[in-house]
Amino acid sequence: MKKMIILMISLLIIGSMRLTAQSVIFNDNTIRNSIYMRTGIEPASMIAFGYQRNLNPKFIKPTITTFAEWNFSAFRFSPKNSEVKVGGVAPLLQKNSFKIVNNLNLSAGSVSTTHFESKKFAVADEVALGFYKPKWFFALTAEYEKIYLNHIEHTDFYRENYYEDAVDGWYKGAGGMFQFGLETGRTFFEKYDVHVELKVPFTERFNSYGGSPAHLNLAIGYRF
Amino acid sequence: MKTFKQIFTAVLLILTSIAFFGCDEEVYDMDEPGNLVPETVAEDPLLPRIEINGTIFHAETFGDINNPVIIFLHGGPGSDYRAMISQIGVENASRYPDERTITNGGLSQLQDEYFCVFYDQRGAGLSPRYDKGEVNFDLYVEDLDAIIDYYLNKKSRETGIQENQVYLFAWSYGGTLATGYINKHPEKVKDIAMYEPGPLTKEAYDYFIEHTTSPLTQIGKDWLEQYLLSHDHLTSDAHARADYQMLLGAFRSNPQFHENINCPLWRMGTLVSNEDLEKQNRDNTSNLSAFTGKMLFISGELTRKEYPGYKDIQMSCFPESEFIEVAGVGHTGPWEKPDEIATDIRNFFEHQSLNN
């Protein structure tokens, strides 16, 4: 088990050093950094704070935008109900302003409920197909996220009222989800980004996700 | 070159760490029953059961079979009978009868005068799981009929007493099921007591929906945030995960029910609860005029105030009915005030027997 923890932590470290970003600053080679704030429903109401940085490694031709963000439940604002996500965005294919863009990210999250506390580790990949102009973009997106590992501890409340023999520990098999949607964004005054995305979630077996019928996000960013 | 060095260092760190640390902790499977939610009778041989109508039910009886039979119908759909044999302020009933410290808790206290039969409906509680589309209202009515026959035959075999009727007690969705049953088999039920039955008619259903706040208006409520946040940590593709996740809304999702969140249950059969068994049965009252017994409608004071016109719509379905209100409780009244409600049930059934 420890191997898996270490593996996850290490992957997160790698991710934070190497991987990507959320919006379109990869489209602009003149800037290096951006900070952003994102809010919306995903699947609960959330607010995220993030940082992105463009990298131009010599051994890879396109610019890679790395990002790291920390998102919190808006109504249960606490590190116990938050998620750290690191990743990278890079164009896979481009022809003029049409691009296919890949966003690979890793996440580690925590949730605290009256029944259990869970820590989860997941990996997600999103592919976006769209038109990316210097001041705006529009893309269709498809994303898959797989939850690889959870650590679950049950509360006394859960044991007393529902299941006294509930097992605490590391769990596999939490499943995964697909999201299909669209996103668009525009840059104002060369430094300010506004980014909106709407996604419809399904479980990995294409059943109803069971929570919010759609995920909606609004992000604002500042380039520097 | 600097970036390449960083990657190389990190990979080296991973490999060294994996080689250094051992793997000594078990990783459990969320979908395996018994980890997050209890096993059903299909997996746990220690649970009490009966085999009827081509399936196994989690079921148990209390009291002397020489006494009149009461069949208890739990709510949901998808819940179980734990709350009917437990009561506030004492230890919740264990799923293993031998491990209980109290053997006449909740409404099972009626065992001193009645033979009390509790069972978890098909796909619900500790009865075996069924997949989507495998249960329906007619099957639930068939199951109930088979259970009634089973215990009346058992009584006849063991005591020589020939009876062809039982009493029913039904809570919430159990009331919808019971009414559907009486509509089909009016001759097999002496009398029925219901605690806040689910809608019995389309009119009652519409009234109920009109007076019930949508969960969408509860954005920001703690239970809903917990429920939504949990989707980031597990998806509901499999039975155990779905049951586990659904429980986060149990006794919280409708503030107008005034439910006590400490009310216990063993397992919420989520796939059954999503089968819309209530809507399938909006009109199950067309033959209730053939029912010669009487219906007792029991309501918690708090719920009645939220739905002031509900009882009249519901009671008008039965040829004869009575109403009793229990002060200071809502939809979980039978768990919060079982002594008072047991007395109401006892008095009602005894009074009816004397009149007959």
Short mmCIF file of C-alpha atoms in Angstrom, two decimals, chain B:
data_model
loop_
_atom_site.label_atom_id
_atom_site.label_comp_id
_atom_site.label_asym_id
_atom_site.label_seq_id
_atom_site.Cartn_x
_atom_site.Cartn_y
_atom_site.Cartn_z
CA MET B 1 18.11 20.27 -20.14
CA LYS B 2 17.11 21.50 -16.70
CA THR B 3 13.60 20.13 -17.17
CA PHE B 4 14.92 16.76 -18.25
CA LYS B 5 17.01 16.58 -15.11
CA GLN B 6 13.96 17.32 -12.98
CA ILE B 7 12.02 14.46 -14.57
CA PHE B 8 14.92 12.08 -14.19
CA THR B 9 15.28 12.98 -10.51
CA ALA B 10 11.59 12.44 -9.85
CA VAL B 11 11.53 9.05 -11.57
CA LEU B 12 14.57 8.01 -9.60
CA LEU B 13 12.81 9.11 -6.42
CA ILE B 14 9.79 6.95 -7.26
CA LEU B 15 11.80 3.87 -8.07
CA THR B 16 13.93 4.20 -4.95
CA SER B 17 10.86 4.70 -2.79
CA ILE B 18 9.06 1.69 -4.22
CA ALA B 19 12.08 -0.46 -3.67
CA PHE B 20 12.56 0.81 -0.12
CA PHE B 21 9.05 0.54 1.27
CA GLY B 22 7.07 -2.70 1.50
CA CYS B 23 3.41 -3.20 0.61
CA ASP B 24 1.79 -4.34 3.83
CA GLU B 25 -1.69 -2.87 3.78
CA GLU B 26 -4.75 -4.45 2.19
CA VAL B 27 -6.65 -2.56 -0.50
CA TYR B 28 -10.38 -3.23 -0.32
CA ASP B 29 -12.85 -3.32 -3.15
CA MET B 30 -15.67 -0.79 -2.88
CA ASP B 31 -18.06 -3.05 -4.75
CA GLU B 32 -17.61 -6.00 -2.47
CA PRO B 33 -20.60 -6.22 -0.09
CA GLY B 34 -19.66 -5.99 3.54
CA ASN B 35 -17.03 -3.29 3.18
CA LEU B 36 -18.99 -0.04 2.89
CA VAL B 37 -22.52 -1.41 3.37
CA PRO B 38 -23.69 -4.62 5.04
CA GLU B 39 -24.06 -7.89 3.22
CA THR B 40 -27.57 -9.00 2.36
CA VAL B 41 -29.07 -12.41 3.09
CA ALA B 42 -27.62 -13.52 -0.24
CA GLU B 43 -24.11 -13.19 1.19
CA ASP B 44 -24.50 -13.43 4.97
CA PRO B 45 -25.85 -16.79 6.21
CA LEU B 46 -26.29 -15.46 9.74
CA LEU B 47 -29.13 -13.11 8.83
CA PRO B 48 -32.74 -14.24 9.47
CA ARG B 49 -34.64 -15.05 6.26
CA ILE B 50 -37.54 -16.68 4.52
CA GLU B 51 -37.66 -18.08 0.99
CA ILE B 52 -40.85 -17.12 -0.80
CA ASN B 53 -42.02 -16.30 -4.29
CA GLY B 54 -38.79 -17.37 -5.90
CA THR B 55 -36.49 -15.24 -3.79
CA ILE B 56 -35.06 -14.81 -0.30
CA PHE B 57 -36.28 -12.07 2.00
CA HIS B 58 -34.60 -10.70 5.07
CA ALA B 59 -37.37 -11.30 7.59
CA GLU B 60 -38.06 -12.13 11.19
CA THR B 61 -40.98 -12.55 13.50
CA PHE B 62 -41.72 -11.57 17.07
CA GLY B 63 -44.31 -13.00 19.41
CA ASP B 64 -46.61 -16.00 19.71
CA ILE B 65 -47.98 -17.37 16.46
CA ASN B 66 -51.26 -18.15 18.24
CA ASN B 67 -51.95 -14.42 18.28
CA PRO B 68 -53.35 -12.39 15.39
CA VAL B 69 -50.78 -11.64 12.67
CA ILE B 70 -49.55 -8.13 11.85
CA ILE B 71 -47.40 -7.65 8.75
CA PHE B 72 -45.23 -4.53 8.92
CA LEU B 73 -44.37 -2.70 5.70
CA HIS B 74 -41.42 -0.32 5.71
CA GLY B 75 -40.98 2.79 3.62
CA GLY B 76 -38.66 3.88 0.87
CA PRO B 77 -38.99 2.21 -1.50
CA GLY B 78 -35.62 0.71 -0.75
CA SER B 79 -35.40 1.21 3.01
CA ASP B 80 -35.79 -1.53 5.64
CA TYR B 81 -37.52 -2.45 8.89
CA ARG B 82 -34.70 -1.52 11.28
CA ALA B 83 -36.39 1.70 12.36
CA MET B 84 -39.57 -0.21 13.20
CA ILE B 85 -37.78 -2.49 15.70
CA SER B 86 -35.57 0.25 17.15
CA GLN B 87 -36.43 3.38 19.08
CA ILE B 88 -34.88 6.65 19.98
CA GLY B 89 -32.73 6.71 23.09
CA VAL B 90 -31.74 3.05 23.03
CA GLU B 91 -29.26 1.04 21.00
CA ASN B 92 -30.32 0.56 17.40
CA ALA B 93 -31.31 -3.01 16.59
CA SER B 94 -28.38 -5.11 15.38
CA ARG B 95 -28.95 -7.00 12.14
CA TYR B 96 -28.12 -10.14 14.10
CA PRO B 97 -31.02 -10.98 16.47
CA ASP B 98 -28.70 -12.78 18.89
CA GLU B 99 -26.66 -9.63 19.41
CA ARG B 100 -29.55 -7.38 20.41
CA THR B 101 -29.71 -6.05 23.90
CA ILE B 102 -33.40 -5.21 23.52
CA THR B 103 -35.78 -7.69 21.94
CA ASN B 104 -39.01 -5.72 21.97
CA GLY B 105 -37.87 -2.34 20.71
CA GLY B 106 -39.92 0.02 18.60
CA LEU B 107 -43.14 -1.34 17.23
CA SER B 108 -42.04 -4.91 17.91
CA GLN B 109 -43.37 -4.27 21.40
CA LEU B 110 -46.74 -5.29 19.94
CA GLN B 111 -45.44 -8.89 20.13
CA ASP B 112 -47.12 -9.26 23.53
CA GLU B 113 -50.51 -9.44 21.81
CA TYR B 114 -49.70 -10.04 18.14
CA PHE B 115 -47.52 -12.20 15.97
CA CYS B 116 -45.42 -9.51 14.33
CA VAL B 117 -43.85 -10.12 10.91
CA PHE B 118 -41.14 -7.79 9.62
CA TYR B 119 -39.52 -8.17 6.21
CA ASP B 120 -37.37 -6.11 3.89
CA GLN B 121 -39.07 -5.70 0.55
CA ARG B 122 -37.50 -7.14 -2.59
CA GLY B 123 -34.21 -5.39 -3.38
CA ALA B 124 -34.42 -3.32 -0.20
CA GLY B 125 -32.54 -3.35 3.09
CA LEU B 126 -30.90 -6.70 3.77
CA SER B 127 -32.97 -8.55 1.19
CA PRO B 128 -30.95 -9.43 -1.93
CA ARG B 129 -30.16 -6.81 -4.52
CA TYR B 130 -31.93 -6.59 -7.83
CA ASP B 131 -30.78 -4.77 -10.92
CA LYS B 132 -32.59 -1.93 -12.59
CA GLY B 133 -35.83 -3.02 -14.23
CA GLU B 134 -36.15 -6.25 -12.28
CA VAL B 135 -38.70 -5.12 -9.71
CA ASN B 136 -42.06 -3.46 -10.13
CA PHE B 137 -45.12 -2.67 -8.11
CA ASP B 138 -47.06 -5.77 -9.16
CA LEU B 139 -44.17 -7.94 -8.01
CA TYR B 140 -44.18 -6.16 -4.67
CA VAL B 141 -47.91 -6.92 -4.31
CA GLU B 142 -47.26 -10.57 -5.25
CA ASP B 143 -44.49 -10.79 -2.67
CA LEU B 144 -46.74 -9.42 0.05
CA ASP B 145 -49.49 -11.87 -0.86
CA ALA B 146 -47.03 -14.76 -0.74
CA ILE B 147 -45.73 -13.62 2.65
CA ILE B 148 -49.22 -13.37 4.06
CA ASP B 149 -50.07 -16.87 2.79
CA TYR B 150 -46.80 -18.21 4.14
CA TYR B 151 -47.50 -17.06 7.68
CA LEU B 152 -51.18 -17.96 7.68
CA ASN B 153 -50.26 -21.47 6.49
CA LYS B 154 -47.52 -21.68 9.08
CA LYS B 155 -50.01 -20.67 11.75
CA SER B 156 -52.47 -23.26 10.56
CA ARG B 157 -49.81 -25.98 10.54
CA GLU B 158 -48.35 -25.13 13.93
CA THR B 159 -51.46 -24.22 15.89
CA GLY B 160 -54.44 -25.59 13.99
CA ILE B 161 -55.90 -22.07 13.90
CA GLN B 162 -57.40 -21.35 10.49
CA GLU B 163 -57.24 -17.68 9.63
CA ASN B 164 -57.49 -16.00 6.28
CA GLN B 165 -56.84 -12.40 7.28
CA VAL B 166 -53.99 -10.37 8.72
CA TYR B 167 -53.55 -6.85 10.06
CA LEU B 168 -51.22 -4.49 8.25
CA PHE B 169 -49.09 -1.66 9.55
CA ALA B 170 -47.52 0.47 6.82
CA TRP B 171 -45.15 3.40 7.00
CA SER B 172 -44.64 5.88 4.17
CA TYR B 173 -44.10 3.98 0.89
CA GLY B 174 -45.35 0.88 2.72
CA GLY B 175 -48.77 2.60 2.75
CA THR B 176 -48.79 2.85 -1.02
CA LEU B 177 -47.87 -0.82 -1.27
CA ALA B 178 -50.44 -1.86 1.33
CA THR B 179 -53.21 0.04 -0.42
CA GLY B 180 -52.30 -1.56 -3.75
CA TYR B 181 -52.47 -4.91 -2.00
CA ILE B 182 -55.85 -4.27 -0.38
CA ASN B 183 -57.17 -3.06 -3.71
CA LYS B 184 -56.28 -6.44 -5.19
CA HIS B 185 -56.98 -8.67 -2.16
CA PRO B 186 -59.47 -6.76 0.02
CA GLU B 187 -60.64 -9.98 1.69
CA LYS B 188 -57.22 -10.80 3.15
CA VAL B 189 -56.76 -7.75 5.37
CA LYS B 190 -58.74 -7.19 8.58
CA ASP B 191 -57.72 -3.61 9.23
CA ILE B 192 -54.79 -1.40 8.43
CA ALA B 193 -52.91 1.26 10.33
CA MET B 194 -50.69 3.58 8.30
CA TYR B 195 -48.16 6.14 9.37
CA GLU B 196 -48.01 8.94 6.83
CA PRO B 197 -48.56 6.73 3.79
CA GLY B 198 -47.10 7.65 0.44
CA PRO B 199 -49.50 9.03 -2.15
CA LEU B 200 -52.37 6.63 -2.83
CA THR B 201 -53.81 8.46 -5.84
CA LYS B 202 -52.74 10.81 -8.59
CA GLU B 203 -54.51 13.60 -6.71
CA ALA B 204 -52.54 12.86 -3.55
CA TYR B 205 -49.33 12.62 -5.55
CA ASP B 206 -49.92 15.97 -7.20
CA TYR B 207 -50.76 17.56 -3.85
CA PHE B 208 -47.63 16.08 -2.36
CA ILE B 209 -45.39 17.33 -5.17
CA GLU B 210 -46.99 20.76 -5.14
CA HIS B 211 -46.27 21.17 -1.44
CA THR B 212 -42.78 19.67 -1.46
CA THR B 213 -39.67 21.75 -2.00
CA SER B 214 -37.45 20.59 -4.82
CA PRO B 215 -33.92 19.53 -3.83
CA LEU B 216 -32.72 22.06 -6.43
CA THR B 217 -33.86 24.82 -4.09
CA GLN B 218 -31.61 23.41 -1.39
CA ILE B 219 -28.30 24.33 -2.99
CA GLY B 220 -25.96 25.23 -0.19
CA LYS B 221 -27.64 22.92 2.32
CA ASP B 222 -25.03 20.88 4.08
CA TRP B 223 -26.48 17.46 3.25
CA LEU B 224 -26.73 18.32 -0.44
CA GLU B 225 -23.16 19.64 -0.57
CA GLN B 226 -21.94 16.44 1.08
CA TYR B 227 -23.91 14.34 -1.36
CA LEU B 228 -22.60 16.26 -4.37
CA LEU B 229 -19.02 16.36 -3.13
CA SER B 230 -19.10 12.60 -2.63
CA HIS B 231 -19.49 12.21 -6.41
CA ASP B 232 -15.92 13.42 -6.78
CA HIS B 233 -14.82 10.45 -4.69
CA LEU B 234 -16.97 7.58 -5.93
CA THR B 235 -19.48 7.00 -8.67
CA SER B 236 -22.70 5.05 -8.29
CA ASP B 237 -22.18 2.47 -11.04
CA ALA B 238 -22.35 -0.51 -8.71
CA HIS B 239 -24.86 -1.51 -6.03
CA ALA B 240 -22.68 -1.06 -2.96
CA ARG B 241 -21.37 2.33 -4.10
CA ALA B 242 -24.84 3.53 -5.01
CA ASP B 243 -26.29 2.40 -1.68
CA TYR B 244 -23.44 4.03 0.21
CA GLN B 245 -23.75 7.33 -1.60
CA MET B 246 -27.53 7.49 -1.46
CA LEU B 247 -27.45 7.22 2.33
CA LEU B 248 -25.99 10.72 2.52
CA GLY B 249 -29.43 12.06 1.74
CA ALA B 250 -31.35 9.75 4.05
CA PHE B 251 -33.63 11.62 6.49
CA ARG B 252 -32.14 14.92 5.33
CA SER B 253 -33.26 15.54 1.80
CA ASN B 254 -36.73 16.81 2.61
CA PRO B 255 -36.87 19.31 5.46
CA GLN B 256 -40.67 19.33 5.27
CA PHE B 257 -40.71 15.74 6.53
CA HIS B 258 -39.16 16.84 9.84
CA GLU B 259 -37.24 13.57 10.01
CA ASN B 260 -34.82 12.82 12.80
CA ILE B 261 -31.48 12.21 11.08
CA ASN B 262 -30.50 9.66 13.70
CA CYS B 263 -33.26 7.31 12.57
CA PRO B 264 -31.45 4.07 11.70
CA LEU B 265 -31.55 1.71 8.75
CA TRP B 266 -29.32 -1.08 7.52
CA ARG B 267 -29.12 -0.42 3.80
CA MET B 268 -30.85 1.80 1.31
CA GLY B 269 -31.54 -0.24 -1.81
CA THR B 270 -30.76 2.57 -4.20
CA LEU B 271 -31.59 0.85 -7.46
CA VAL B 272 -35.00 -0.09 -6.05
CA SER B 273 -35.56 3.40 -4.73
CA ASN B 274 -34.94 4.71 -8.25
CA GLU B 275 -37.50 2.40 -9.81
CA ASP B 276 -40.28 4.91 -9.36
CA LEU B 277 -42.46 2.34 -7.68
CA GLU B 278 -44.69 5.07 -6.34
CA LYS B 279 -45.50 6.70 -9.66
CA GLN B 280 -46.37 3.36 -11.21
CA ASN B 281 -49.12 3.07 -8.70
CA ARG B 282 -50.93 6.35 -8.73
CA ASP B 283 -54.33 4.71 -9.04
CA ASN B 284 -54.63 1.67 -6.82
CA THR B 285 -57.89 2.52 -5.16
CA SER B 286 -60.59 1.52 -7.64
CA ASN B 287 -61.54 -1.62 -5.67
CA LEU B 288 -61.14 -0.31 -2.14
CA SER B 289 -64.93 -0.20 -1.75
CA ALA B 290 -64.73 -4.00 -1.43
CA PHE B 291 -62.57 -3.61 1.69
CA THR B 292 -64.68 -4.27 4.78
CA GLY B 293 -62.00 -3.28 7.26
CA LYS B 294 -61.02 0.16 8.44
CA MET B 295 -58.01 2.35 7.93
CA LEU B 296 -56.24 4.28 10.68
CA PHE B 297 -54.27 7.26 9.37
CA ILE B 298 -51.57 8.31 11.82
CA SER B 299 -49.67 11.51 11.18
CA GLY B 300 -46.96 13.40 12.95
CA GLU B 301 -48.03 16.88 13.97
CA LEU B 302 -45.09 18.54 12.22
CA THR B 303 -45.68 16.80 8.90
CA ARG B 304 -49.41 17.41 9.03
CA LYS B 305 -48.78 21.13 9.34
CA GLU B 306 -46.60 21.04 6.21
CA TYR B 307 -49.23 19.11 4.25
CA PRO B 308 -52.55 20.17 5.81
CA GLY B 309 -54.79 18.81 3.05
CA TYR B 310 -52.97 15.52 2.55
CA LYS B 311 -54.75 13.40 5.12
CA ASP B 312 -58.22 14.17 3.80
CA ILE B 313 -57.22 13.23 0.25
CA GLN B 314 -55.65 10.01 1.46
CA MET B 315 -58.37 9.02 3.91
CA SER B 316 -61.11 9.56 1.35
CA CYS B 317 -59.75 6.57 -0.60
CA PHE B 318 -60.95 4.15 2.06
CA PRO B 319 -64.61 3.47 2.84
CA GLU B 320 -63.95 3.90 6.56
CA SER B 321 -61.04 5.63 8.19
CA GLU B 322 -59.91 7.31 11.38
CA PHE B 323 -57.23 9.89 12.09
CA ILE B 324 -54.79 10.24 14.96
CA GLU B 325 -52.08 12.86 15.29
CA VAL B 326 -48.86 12.33 17.21
CA ALA B 327 -47.59 15.56 18.75
CA GLY B 328 -44.10 16.92 18.18
CA VAL B 329 -42.85 14.51 15.51
CA GLY B 330 -42.56 14.28 11.76
CA HIS B 331 -42.10 11.43 9.32
CA THR B 332 -39.84 9.38 11.61
CA GLY B 333 -42.52 9.30 14.32
CA PRO B 334 -42.65 5.48 14.65
CA TRP B 335 -38.99 5.51 15.71
CA GLU B 336 -39.33 8.60 17.88
CA LYS B 337 -42.59 7.72 19.64
CA PRO B 338 -43.10 3.98 19.21
CA ASP B 339 -44.83 3.52 22.58
CA GLU B 340 -47.53 6.04 21.73
CA ILE B 341 -47.99 4.75 18.20
CA ALA B 342 -48.03 1.12 19.32
CA THR B 343 -50.79 2.02 21.76
CA ASP B 344 -52.74 3.74 18.97
CA ILE B 345 -52.37 0.66 16.75
CA ARG B 346 -53.33 -1.69 19.55
CA ASN B 347 -56.40 0.31 20.51
CA PHE B 348 -57.51 0.64 16.90
CA PHE B 349 -57.18 -3.06 16.07
CA GLU B 350 -58.79 -4.14 19.35
CA HIS B 351 -61.64 -1.71 18.93
CA GLN B 352 -62.28 -2.97 15.44
CA SER B 353 -62.22 -6.57 16.63
CA LEU B 354 -64.78 -5.81 19.32
CA ASN B 355 -67.03 -4.08 16.81
CA ASN B 356 -66.86 -7.08 14.51
#
